[in-house]
């Protein structure tokens, strides 16, 4: 007789730890994971950057219905502007979008974490990890990809607004991402997009593929008791190009007008590399 009390099970494969919730990617991943945990016994496979500390989330017990948390350590690589530029030039010549190569090549570690487990649903965070779809497919009934960005569209937009000397690299990345999207996206049962525009872009290219919009959200937290001040806050990863452009535009075109209207107001930028 089946166990009527048993919860369905889920796998959550993520390119970055949702915790601490620093930056938009981690915030989105945390919201999706915490939604899963409301109804699923969930196992997590999380890639860990070399500088990040290992956290025993099971010992902390902060996440209800979290069943297992496995981490795959990434090798160290240089993070200076020159080292990043060299990597991206090499990627452009190889026809590989940024960060896809960072998270591939770990099939053995993913397989060890999976074992013989079966899941009702598996959720993959970021297109960067979409290459694991064939490996995950035998282990789950339903395979979901959470697109934090439609990478080909993202690089097309970068090519339009950046220096003409840099634009050709983004055009190359857009073509490479489109090729990989054509191969990988149809392997999923459901695509989650952040906006109607990106959802429509996916639907236009893959009419048979089920897509839906999951807006960037925050899980409910009780409001802490803090000292009140006249401030506005931008929270985000300042290594991320759209955030840099947004903050630059706000500083030039909007903040001076706001400050004239409210002279005692403070503007704070919070997040990674802020």
mmCIF file of C-alpha atoms in Angstrom:
data_model
loop_
_atom_site.group_PDB
_atom_site.id
_atom_site.type_symbol
_atom_site.label_atom_id
_atom_site.label_comp_id
_atom_site.label_asym_id
_atom_site.label_seq_id
_atom_site.Cartn_x
_atom_site.Cartn_y
_atom_site.Cartn_z
ATOM 1 C CA UNK A 1 0.000 0.000 0.000
ATOM 2 C CA UNK A 2 1.410 3.432 -0.867
ATOM 3 C CA UNK A 3 2.352 5.813 1.919
ATOM 4 C CA UNK A 4 -0.418 8.392 1.696
ATOM 5 C CA UNK A 5 1.464 10.684 4.085
ATOM 6 C CA UNK A 6 4.610 10.807 1.974
ATOM 7 C CA UNK A 7 5.347 14.124 0.289
ATOM 8 C CA UNK A 8 6.347 14.310 -3.362
ATOM 9 C CA UNK A 9 10.069 14.704 -3.876
ATOM 10 C CA UNK A 10 12.059 17.354 -5.714
ATOM 11 C CA UNK A 11 15.630 17.900 -6.836
ATOM 12 C CA UNK A 12 17.046 21.414 -6.980
ATOM 13 C CA UNK A 13 20.247 21.828 -9.025
ATOM 14 C CA UNK A 14 21.717 25.300 -8.756
ATOM 15 C CA UNK A 15 24.798 27.041 -10.098
ATOM 16 C CA UNK A 16 25.053 29.248 -7.022
ATOM 17 C CA UNK A 17 24.025 28.943 -3.425
ATOM 18 C CA UNK A 18 20.729 30.723 -2.708
ATOM 19 C CA UNK A 19 22.128 31.628 0.701
ATOM 20 C CA UNK A 20 23.214 34.160 1.730
ATOM 21 C CA UNK A 21 20.734 35.998 -0.489
ATOM 22 C CA UNK A 22 23.265 38.407 -1.981
ATOM 23 C CA UNK A 23 22.454 39.490 -5.529
ATOM 24 C CA UNK A 24 19.481 38.958 -7.786
ATOM 25 C CA UNK A 25 20.444 35.427 -8.835
ATOM 26 C CA UNK A 26 20.625 34.152 -5.267
ATOM 27 C CA UNK A 27 17.371 35.937 -4.358
ATOM 28 C CA UNK A 28 15.519 34.322 -7.251
ATOM 29 C CA UNK A 29 16.967 30.884 -6.558
ATOM 30 C CA UNK A 30 16.045 31.192 -2.879
ATOM 31 C CA UNK A 31 12.445 32.094 -3.725
ATOM 32 C CA UNK A 32 12.095 29.109 -6.084
ATOM 33 C CA UNK A 33 13.706 26.743 -3.572
ATOM 34 C CA UNK A 34 11.529 27.950 -0.709
ATOM 35 C CA UNK A 35 8.440 27.523 -2.884
ATOM 36 C CA UNK A 36 9.487 23.919 -3.564
ATOM 37 C CA UNK A 37 10.075 23.284 0.118
ATOM 38 C CA UNK A 38 6.463 24.178 0.896
ATOM 39 C CA UNK A 39 5.238 20.990 -0.758
ATOM 40 C CA UNK A 40 8.205 18.752 -1.578
ATOM 41 C CA UNK A 41 10.862 16.835 0.280
ATOM 42 C CA UNK A 42 13.798 18.415 -1.501
ATOM 43 C CA UNK A 43 17.381 17.457 -2.244
ATOM 44 C CA UNK A 44 19.788 20.209 -3.328
ATOM 45 C CA UNK A 45 22.874 19.917 -5.503
ATOM 46 C CA UNK A 46 24.725 23.222 -5.314
ATOM 47 C CA UNK A 47 27.909 24.368 -7.019
ATOM 48 C CA UNK A 48 30.177 26.202 -4.595
ATOM 49 C CA UNK A 49 32.674 28.903 -5.501
ATOM 50 C CA UNK A 50 36.193 28.410 -4.078
ATOM 51 C CA UNK A 51 35.956 31.410 -1.751
ATOM 52 C CA UNK A 52 32.552 30.392 -0.341
ATOM 53 C CA UNK A 53 32.337 28.628 2.991
ATOM 54 C CA UNK A 54 30.651 25.231 3.200
ATOM 55 C CA UNK A 55 27.426 25.525 5.175
ATOM 56 C CA UNK A 56 25.675 22.536 6.735
ATOM 57 C CA UNK A 57 22.092 23.591 6.067
ATOM 58 C CA UNK A 58 20.761 20.285 7.387
ATOM 59 C CA UNK A 59 22.443 20.918 10.743
ATOM 60 C CA UNK A 60 21.071 24.449 10.884
ATOM 61 C CA UNK A 61 17.570 23.118 10.272
ATOM 62 C CA UNK A 62 16.374 26.466 8.925
ATOM 63 C CA UNK A 63 14.727 25.066 5.802
ATOM 64 C CA UNK A 64 11.740 22.855 6.455
ATOM 65 C CA UNK A 65 11.490 19.775 4.195
ATOM 66 C CA UNK A 66 15.119 20.096 3.099
ATOM 67 C CA UNK A 67 16.223 16.470 2.909
ATOM 68 C CA UNK A 68 19.767 16.636 1.558
ATOM 69 C CA UNK A 69 22.262 19.312 0.537
ATOM 70 C CA UNK A 70 25.237 18.317 -1.604
ATOM 71 C CA UNK A 71 27.902 20.734 -2.784
ATOM 72 C CA UNK A 72 30.209 20.461 -5.794
ATOM 73 C CA UNK A 73 33.334 22.558 -5.349
ATOM 74 C CA UNK A 74 34.346 24.609 -8.374
ATOM 75 C CA UNK A 75 38.040 25.059 -9.210
ATOM 76 C CA UNK A 76 39.590 28.440 -8.578
ATOM 77 C CA UNK A 77 40.000 30.882 -11.420
ATOM 78 C CA UNK A 78 41.157 34.460 -11.684
ATOM 79 C CA UNK A 79 38.577 37.203 -11.206
ATOM 80 C CA UNK A 80 40.490 40.283 -12.308
ATOM 81 C CA UNK A 81 39.219 42.309 -15.278
ATOM 82 C CA UNK A 82 42.122 41.095 -17.443
ATOM 83 C CA UNK A 83 41.588 37.434 -16.561
ATOM 84 C CA UNK A 84 37.860 37.694 -17.237
ATOM 85 C CA UNK A 85 38.509 39.390 -20.564
ATOM 86 C CA UNK A 86 40.943 36.675 -21.637
ATOM 87 C CA UNK A 87 38.431 33.951 -20.708
ATOM 88 C CA UNK A 88 35.657 35.649 -22.639
ATOM 89 C CA UNK A 89 37.774 36.117 -25.759
ATOM 90 C CA UNK A 90 38.612 32.414 -25.649
ATOM 91 C CA UNK A 91 34.950 31.555 -25.178
ATOM 92 C CA UNK A 92 33.964 33.693 -28.153
ATOM 93 C CA UNK A 93 36.465 31.897 -30.385
ATOM 94 C CA UNK A 94 35.290 28.495 -29.104
ATOM 95 C CA UNK A 95 31.622 29.377 -29.536
ATOM 96 C CA UNK A 96 30.742 28.848 -25.856
ATOM 97 C CA UNK A 97 28.603 31.361 -23.918
ATOM 98 C CA UNK A 98 30.030 32.677 -20.646
ATOM 99 C CA UNK A 99 29.718 30.481 -17.571
ATOM 100 C CA UNK A 100 28.346 27.442 -19.406
ATOM 101 C CA UNK A 101 31.888 26.086 -19.448
ATOM 102 C CA UNK A 102 32.301 26.983 -15.768
ATOM 103 C CA UNK A 103 29.588 24.534 -14.746
ATOM 104 C CA UNK A 104 30.096 21.671 -17.199
ATOM 105 C CA UNK A 105 32.366 18.688 -16.696
ATOM 106 C CA UNK A 106 30.990 17.605 -13.320
ATOM 107 C CA UNK A 107 28.832 14.684 -14.466
ATOM 108 C CA UNK A 108 30.606 12.269 -12.121
ATOM 109 C CA UNK A 109 29.911 14.446 -9.070
ATOM 110 C CA UNK A 110 26.297 15.027 -10.122
ATOM 111 C CA UNK A 111 25.871 11.290 -10.690
ATOM 112 C CA UNK A 112 27.295 10.506 -7.255
ATOM 113 C CA UNK A 113 24.844 12.955 -5.652
ATOM 114 C CA UNK A 114 21.921 11.509 -7.612
ATOM 115 C CA UNK A 115 22.657 7.854 -6.913
ATOM 116 C CA UNK A 116 19.556 5.824 -7.695
ATOM 117 C CA UNK A 117 17.132 8.513 -6.491
ATOM 118 C CA UNK A 118 13.887 9.256 -8.302
ATOM 119 C CA UNK A 119 12.060 12.577 -8.093
ATOM 120 C CA UNK A 120 8.642 13.880 -9.000
ATOM 121 C CA UNK A 121 10.248 17.061 -10.285
ATOM 122 C CA UNK A 122 13.758 18.382 -10.861
ATOM 123 C CA UNK A 123 14.377 22.126 -11.116
ATOM 124 C CA UNK A 124 17.554 23.417 -12.767
ATOM 125 C CA UNK A 125 18.565 26.996 -11.930
ATOM 126 C CA UNK A 126 20.260 29.008 -14.690
ATOM 127 C CA UNK A 127 20.858 28.073 -18.306
ATOM 128 C CA UNK A 128 24.489 27.464 -17.279
ATOM 129 C CA UNK A 129 23.448 24.096 -15.800
ATOM 130 C CA UNK A 130 21.045 23.090 -18.579
ATOM 131 C CA UNK A 131 23.671 20.722 -20.035
ATOM 132 C CA UNK A 132 22.825 18.274 -17.224
ATOM 133 C CA UNK A 133 19.297 17.711 -18.594
ATOM 134 C CA UNK A 134 20.118 14.323 -20.226
ATOM 135 C CA UNK A 135 21.702 13.105 -16.978
ATOM 136 C CA UNK A 136 18.758 14.251 -14.849
ATOM 137 C CA UNK A 137 16.010 12.997 -17.158
ATOM 138 C CA UNK A 138 16.097 9.315 -16.022
ATOM 139 C CA UNK A 139 15.775 10.459 -12.405
ATOM 140 C CA UNK A 140 12.662 12.649 -12.613
ATOM 141 C CA UNK A 141 9.104 12.662 -13.869
ATOM 142 C CA UNK A 142 9.175 16.352 -14.752
ATOM 143 C CA UNK A 143 12.186 18.480 -15.650
ATOM 144 C CA UNK A 144 12.029 22.270 -15.199
ATOM 145 C CA UNK A 145 14.516 24.969 -16.203
ATOM 146 C CA UNK A 146 14.455 28.334 -14.447
ATOM 147 C CA UNK A 147 15.871 30.838 -16.942
ATOM 148 C CA UNK A 148 17.256 33.732 -14.943
ATOM 149 C CA UNK A 149 18.007 35.188 -18.382
ATOM 150 C CA UNK A 150 17.406 34.083 -21.945
ATOM 151 C CA UNK A 151 21.130 34.213 -22.663
ATOM 152 C CA UNK A 152 20.928 34.842 -26.412
ATOM 153 C CA UNK A 153 18.599 37.809 -25.852
ATOM 154 C CA UNK A 154 20.736 39.098 -22.988
ATOM 155 C CA UNK A 155 23.859 39.200 -25.177
ATOM 156 C CA UNK A 156 21.963 40.821 -28.033
ATOM 157 C CA UNK A 157 20.972 43.626 -25.677
ATOM 158 C CA UNK A 158 24.547 43.978 -24.413
ATOM 159 C CA UNK A 159 25.825 44.247 -27.985
ATOM 160 C CA UNK A 160 23.422 47.146 -28.642
ATOM 161 C CA UNK A 161 24.453 49.280 -25.669
ATOM 162 C CA UNK A 162 28.155 48.552 -25.153
ATOM 163 C CA UNK A 163 31.283 49.932 -26.772
ATOM 164 C CA UNK A 164 31.507 48.938 -30.485
ATOM 165 C CA UNK A 165 34.846 47.279 -29.735
ATOM 166 C CA UNK A 166 33.139 44.912 -27.273
ATOM 167 C CA UNK A 167 29.896 44.389 -29.207
ATOM 168 C CA UNK A 168 31.284 41.699 -31.613
ATOM 169 C CA UNK A 169 32.074 39.416 -28.677
ATOM 170 C CA UNK A 170 28.497 39.709 -27.404
ATOM 171 C CA UNK A 171 27.176 39.017 -30.904
ATOM 172 C CA UNK A 172 29.309 35.859 -30.921
ATOM 173 C CA UNK A 173 27.982 34.891 -27.499
ATOM 174 C CA UNK A 174 24.397 35.522 -28.649
ATOM 175 C CA UNK A 175 24.854 33.150 -31.592
ATOM 176 C CA UNK A 176 26.502 30.505 -29.400
ATOM 177 C CA UNK A 177 23.765 30.784 -26.767
ATOM 178 C CA UNK A 178 21.034 30.511 -29.410
ATOM 179 C CA UNK A 179 22.586 27.303 -30.728
ATOM 180 C CA UNK A 180 22.711 25.809 -27.235
ATOM 181 C CA UNK A 181 19.167 26.963 -26.461
ATOM 182 C CA UNK A 182 17.933 25.237 -29.614
ATOM 183 C CA UNK A 183 19.545 22.014 -28.407
ATOM 184 C CA UNK A 184 18.829 22.139 -24.683
ATOM 185 C CA UNK A 185 15.538 23.943 -24.038
ATOM 186 C CA UNK A 186 13.349 21.331 -25.797
ATOM 187 C CA UNK A 187 14.740 18.720 -23.384
ATOM 188 C CA UNK A 188 12.778 20.324 -20.535
ATOM 189 C CA UNK A 189 9.083 19.925 -19.750
ATOM 190 C CA UNK A 190 8.649 23.473 -18.471
ATOM 191 C CA UNK A 191 10.599 26.726 -18.787
ATOM 192 C CA UNK A 192 10.295 29.429 -16.121
ATOM 193 C CA UNK A 193 10.981 32.966 -17.340
ATOM 194 C CA UNK A 194 11.350 36.194 -15.396
ATOM 195 C CA UNK A 195 9.169 38.392 -17.619
ATOM 196 C CA UNK A 196 6.407 38.243 -20.201
ATOM 197 C CA UNK A 197 8.830 39.437 -22.862
ATOM 198 C CA UNK A 198 11.307 36.626 -22.276
ATOM 199 C CA UNK A 199 8.492 34.098 -21.913
ATOM 200 C CA UNK A 200 7.115 35.210 -25.284
ATOM 201 C CA UNK A 201 10.582 35.002 -26.847
ATOM 202 C CA UNK A 202 10.885 31.384 -25.723
ATOM 203 C CA UNK A 203 7.352 30.558 -26.903
ATOM 204 C CA UNK A 204 7.970 32.141 -30.314
ATOM 205 C CA UNK A 205 11.056 29.997 -30.849
ATOM 206 C CA UNK A 206 9.685 26.806 -29.257
ATOM 207 C CA UNK A 207 5.893 26.753 -29.746
ATOM 208 C CA UNK A 208 5.545 23.215 -28.378
ATOM 209 C CA UNK A 209 7.428 24.019 -25.181
ATOM 210 C CA UNK A 210 5.441 24.893 -22.064
ATOM 211 C CA UNK A 211 6.556 28.214 -20.590
ATOM 212 C CA UNK A 212 5.354 30.385 -17.743
ATOM 213 C CA UNK A 213 6.358 33.606 -16.028
ATOM 214 C CA UNK A 214 7.665 33.410 -12.473
ATOM 215 C CA UNK A 215 8.449 36.987 -11.419
ATOM 216 C CA UNK A 216 11.406 37.773 -9.215
ATOM 217 C CA UNK A 217 9.985 37.743 -5.710
ATOM 218 C CA UNK A 218 10.995 37.547 -2.081
ATOM 219 C CA UNK A 219 9.592 35.028 0.364
ATOM 220 C CA UNK A 220 7.669 36.621 3.218
ATOM 221 C CA UNK A 221 9.744 37.538 6.247
ATOM 222 C CA UNK A 222 8.597 39.242 9.422
ATOM 223 C CA UNK A 223 9.699 42.875 9.300
ATOM 224 C CA UNK A 224 12.663 43.388 11.667
ATOM 225 C CA UNK A 225 12.702 46.168 14.199
ATOM 226 C CA UNK A 226 15.250 48.664 12.886
ATOM 227 C CA UNK A 227 16.019 52.355 13.204
ATOM 228 C CA UNK A 228 14.126 54.297 10.557
ATOM 229 C CA UNK A 229 15.945 56.691 8.271
ATOM 230 C CA UNK A 230 15.257 58.552 5.056
ATOM 231 C CA UNK A 231 16.916 56.173 2.583
ATOM 232 C CA UNK A 232 16.333 54.407 -0.675
ATOM 233 C CA UNK A 233 18.189 51.191 -1.435
ATOM 234 C CA UNK A 234 19.357 49.446 -4.577
ATOM 235 C CA UNK A 235 20.136 45.798 -3.837
ATOM 236 C CA UNK A 236 22.011 43.731 -6.392
ATOM 237 C CA UNK A 237 25.238 42.161 -7.588
ATOM 238 C CA UNK A 238 27.363 45.021 -8.869
ATOM 239 C CA UNK A 239 29.518 42.643 -10.913
ATOM 240 C CA UNK A 240 26.413 42.220 -13.105
ATOM 241 C CA UNK A 241 26.354 44.486 -16.176
ATOM 242 C CA UNK A 242 22.614 45.401 -16.156
ATOM 243 C CA UNK A 243 22.914 46.470 -12.510
ATOM 244 C CA UNK A 244 25.947 48.627 -13.323
ATOM 245 C CA UNK A 245 24.070 50.294 -16.177
ATOM 246 C CA UNK A 246 20.948 50.798 -14.057
ATOM 247 C CA UNK A 247 22.865 52.405 -11.200
ATOM 248 C CA UNK A 248 24.807 54.614 -13.617
ATOM 249 C CA UNK A 249 21.604 55.807 -15.296
ATOM 250 C CA UNK A 250 19.923 56.458 -11.946
ATOM 251 C CA UNK A 251 22.951 58.400 -10.693
ATOM 252 C CA UNK A 252 23.088 60.618 -13.785
ATOM 253 C CA UNK A 253 19.457 61.144 -14.724
ATOM 254 C CA UNK A 254 17.275 60.536 -11.673
ATOM 255 C CA UNK A 255 19.099 60.882 -8.367
ATOM 256 C CA UNK A 256 19.907 64.631 -8.723
ATOM 257 C CA UNK A 257 16.203 65.398 -9.232
ATOM 258 C CA UNK A 258 15.212 63.207 -6.278
ATOM 259 C CA UNK A 259 17.821 64.840 -4.048
ATOM 260 C CA UNK A 260 16.615 68.322 -4.975
ATOM 261 C CA UNK A 261 13.116 67.326 -3.938
ATOM 262 C CA UNK A 262 14.204 65.500 -0.746
ATOM 263 C CA UNK A 263 17.559 66.980 0.359
ATOM 264 C CA UNK A 264 17.971 64.761 3.444
ATOM 265 C CA UNK A 265 17.485 61.509 1.546
ATOM 266 C CA UNK A 266 20.294 58.931 1.399
ATOM 267 C CA UNK A 267 20.875 56.449 -1.431
ATOM 268 C CA UNK A 268 22.468 53.114 -0.525
ATOM 269 C CA UNK A 269 23.754 50.363 -2.814
ATOM 270 C CA UNK A 270 23.807 46.942 -1.181
ATOM 271 C CA UNK A 271 25.057 43.632 -2.493
ATOM 272 C CA UNK A 272 28.061 41.863 -3.917
ATOM 273 C CA UNK A 273 30.888 44.163 -5.086
ATOM 274 C CA UNK A 274 28.911 47.223 -3.984
#
